[in-house]
Coordinates of C-alpha atoms in Angstrom, one line a residue:
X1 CA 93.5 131.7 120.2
X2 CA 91.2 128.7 119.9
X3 CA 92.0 126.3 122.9
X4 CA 89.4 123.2 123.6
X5 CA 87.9 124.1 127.2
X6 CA 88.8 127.7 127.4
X7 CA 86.6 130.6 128.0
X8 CA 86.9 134.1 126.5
X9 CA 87.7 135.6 129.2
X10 CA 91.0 133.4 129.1
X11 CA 89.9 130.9 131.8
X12 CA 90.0 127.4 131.9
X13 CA 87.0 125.2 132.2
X14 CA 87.7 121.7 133.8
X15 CA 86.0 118.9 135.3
X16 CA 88.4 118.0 138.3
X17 CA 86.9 119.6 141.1
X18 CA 88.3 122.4 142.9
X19 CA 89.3 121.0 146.3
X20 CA 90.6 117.3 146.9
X21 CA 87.9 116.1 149.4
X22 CA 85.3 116.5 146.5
X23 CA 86.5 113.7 144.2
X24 CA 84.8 110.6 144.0
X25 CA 86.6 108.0 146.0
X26 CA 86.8 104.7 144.2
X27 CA 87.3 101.0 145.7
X28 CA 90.8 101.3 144.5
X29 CA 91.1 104.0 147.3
X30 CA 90.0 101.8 149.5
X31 CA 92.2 98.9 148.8
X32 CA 95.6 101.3 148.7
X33 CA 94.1 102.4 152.8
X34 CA 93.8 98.8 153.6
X35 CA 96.5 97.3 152.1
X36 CA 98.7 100.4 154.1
X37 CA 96.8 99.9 157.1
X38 CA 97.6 96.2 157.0
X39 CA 101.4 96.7 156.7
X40 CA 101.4 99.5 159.3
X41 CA 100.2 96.9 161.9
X42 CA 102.3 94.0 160.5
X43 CA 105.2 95.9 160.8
X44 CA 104.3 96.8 164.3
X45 CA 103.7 93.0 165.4
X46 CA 107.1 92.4 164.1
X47 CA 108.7 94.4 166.3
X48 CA 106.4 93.4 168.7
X49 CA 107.3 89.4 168.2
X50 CA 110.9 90.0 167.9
X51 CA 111.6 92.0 171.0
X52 CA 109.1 89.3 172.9
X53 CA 111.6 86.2 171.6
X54 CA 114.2 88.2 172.8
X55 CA 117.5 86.0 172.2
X56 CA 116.3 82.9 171.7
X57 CA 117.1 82.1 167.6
X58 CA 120.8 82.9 169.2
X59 CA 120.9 80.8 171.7
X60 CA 119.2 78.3 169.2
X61 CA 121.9 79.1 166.3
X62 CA 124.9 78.7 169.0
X63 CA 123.4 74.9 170.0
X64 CA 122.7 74.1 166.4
X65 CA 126.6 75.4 165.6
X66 CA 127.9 73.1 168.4
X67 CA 126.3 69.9 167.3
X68 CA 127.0 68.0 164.3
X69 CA 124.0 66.1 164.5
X70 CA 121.6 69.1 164.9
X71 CA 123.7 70.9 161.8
X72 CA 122.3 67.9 159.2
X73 CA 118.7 68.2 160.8
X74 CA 119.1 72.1 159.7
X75 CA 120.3 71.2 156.3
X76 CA 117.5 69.1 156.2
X77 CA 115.0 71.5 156.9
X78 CA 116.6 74.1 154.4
X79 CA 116.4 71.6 151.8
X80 CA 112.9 70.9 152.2
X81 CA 111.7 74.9 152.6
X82 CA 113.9 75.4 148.9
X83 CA 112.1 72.4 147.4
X84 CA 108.2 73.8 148.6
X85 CA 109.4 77.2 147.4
X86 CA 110.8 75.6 144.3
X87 CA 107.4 73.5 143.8
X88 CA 105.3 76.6 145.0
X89 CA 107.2 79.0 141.8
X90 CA 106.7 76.0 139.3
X91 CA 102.7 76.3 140.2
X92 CA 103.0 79.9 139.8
X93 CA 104.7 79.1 136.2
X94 CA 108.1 79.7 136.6
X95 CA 110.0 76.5 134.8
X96 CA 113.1 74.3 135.9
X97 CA 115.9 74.7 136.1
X98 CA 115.0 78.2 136.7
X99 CA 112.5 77.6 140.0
X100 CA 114.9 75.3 141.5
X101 CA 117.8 77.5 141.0
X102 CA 115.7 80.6 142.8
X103 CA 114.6 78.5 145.6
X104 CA 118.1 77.2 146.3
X105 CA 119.6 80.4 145.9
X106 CA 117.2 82.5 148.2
X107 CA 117.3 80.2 150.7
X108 CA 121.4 80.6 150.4
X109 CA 120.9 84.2 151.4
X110 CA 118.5 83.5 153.9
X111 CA 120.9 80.8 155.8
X112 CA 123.9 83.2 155.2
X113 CA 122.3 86.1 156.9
X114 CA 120.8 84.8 159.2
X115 CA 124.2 83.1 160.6
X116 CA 125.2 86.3 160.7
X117 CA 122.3 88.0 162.5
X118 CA 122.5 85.0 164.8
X119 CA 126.2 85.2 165.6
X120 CA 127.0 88.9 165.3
X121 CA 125.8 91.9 167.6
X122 CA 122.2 92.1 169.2
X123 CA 121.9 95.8 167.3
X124 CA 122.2 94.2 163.7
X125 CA 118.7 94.8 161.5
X126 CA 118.4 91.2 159.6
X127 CA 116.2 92.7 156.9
X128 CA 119.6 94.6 156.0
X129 CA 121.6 91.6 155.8
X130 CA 118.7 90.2 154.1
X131 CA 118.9 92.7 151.4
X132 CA 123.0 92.8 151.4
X133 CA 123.0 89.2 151.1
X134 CA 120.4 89.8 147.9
X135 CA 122.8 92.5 146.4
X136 CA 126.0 90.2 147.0
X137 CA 124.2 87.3 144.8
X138 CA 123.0 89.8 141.9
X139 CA 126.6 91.4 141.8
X140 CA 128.0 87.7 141.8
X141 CA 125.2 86.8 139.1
X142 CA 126.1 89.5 136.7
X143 CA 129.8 89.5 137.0

């Protein structure tokens, strides 16, 4: 038996070394460390910010809810943040009606789970309604 690489004494030659620590690390390593690093201590400011404004975007949501006037300056604002995201995936080359429709739509889910969040009980993690809101709008979307 004629095999490219092997010996014959029935070994196998190959060029990957024999222990880990002894390949060549490449800047891709380095990018996959600092791009994990990064995240690791974003995630822990996160927690950090959000336990240090406490309940604050509660209290905020329950003055908002009980005043008409403040409801339309929220609109307002959510109108605005879908038209820059709209704008920012059109210079990223996404066309219309397409960008608009994203923008509009995320920041539906965004509004809609964070009402929630906002009104429901302290424990609730709003990156889950986040995500159930997402998985509500592709069902929707596809039905």
């Amino acid at each position: 038996m004629s095999a490219e690489g092997a010996t014959a004494e029935g070994t196998i030659e190959t060029k990957v070394p024999a222990r880990l620590d002894r390949l060549p690390w490449a800047r891709w390593h380095w990018m996959v460390i600092i791009g994990l690093g990064t995240v690791w201590i974003l995630d822990g400011l996160e927690v950090t910010i959000i336990g240090s404004i406490g309940d604050r975007p509660r209290k905020r949501q329950a003055i908002i809810a009980a005043n008409s006037d403040l409801q339309e300056r929220e609109l307002i604002k959510l109108i605005r943040l879908a038209a820059a995201g709209a704008e920012a995936l059109r210079g990223r080359g996404v066309a219309d009606p397409a960008a608009s429709l994203a923008a509009e739509a995320g920041i539906a889910v965004l509004r809609i789970a964070f009402e929630e969040w906002a009104s429901g009980p302290a424990g609730q993690d709003l990156h889950r309604l986040l995500a159930d809101g997402l998985t509500e709008l592709k069902a929707v979307a596809q039905s």
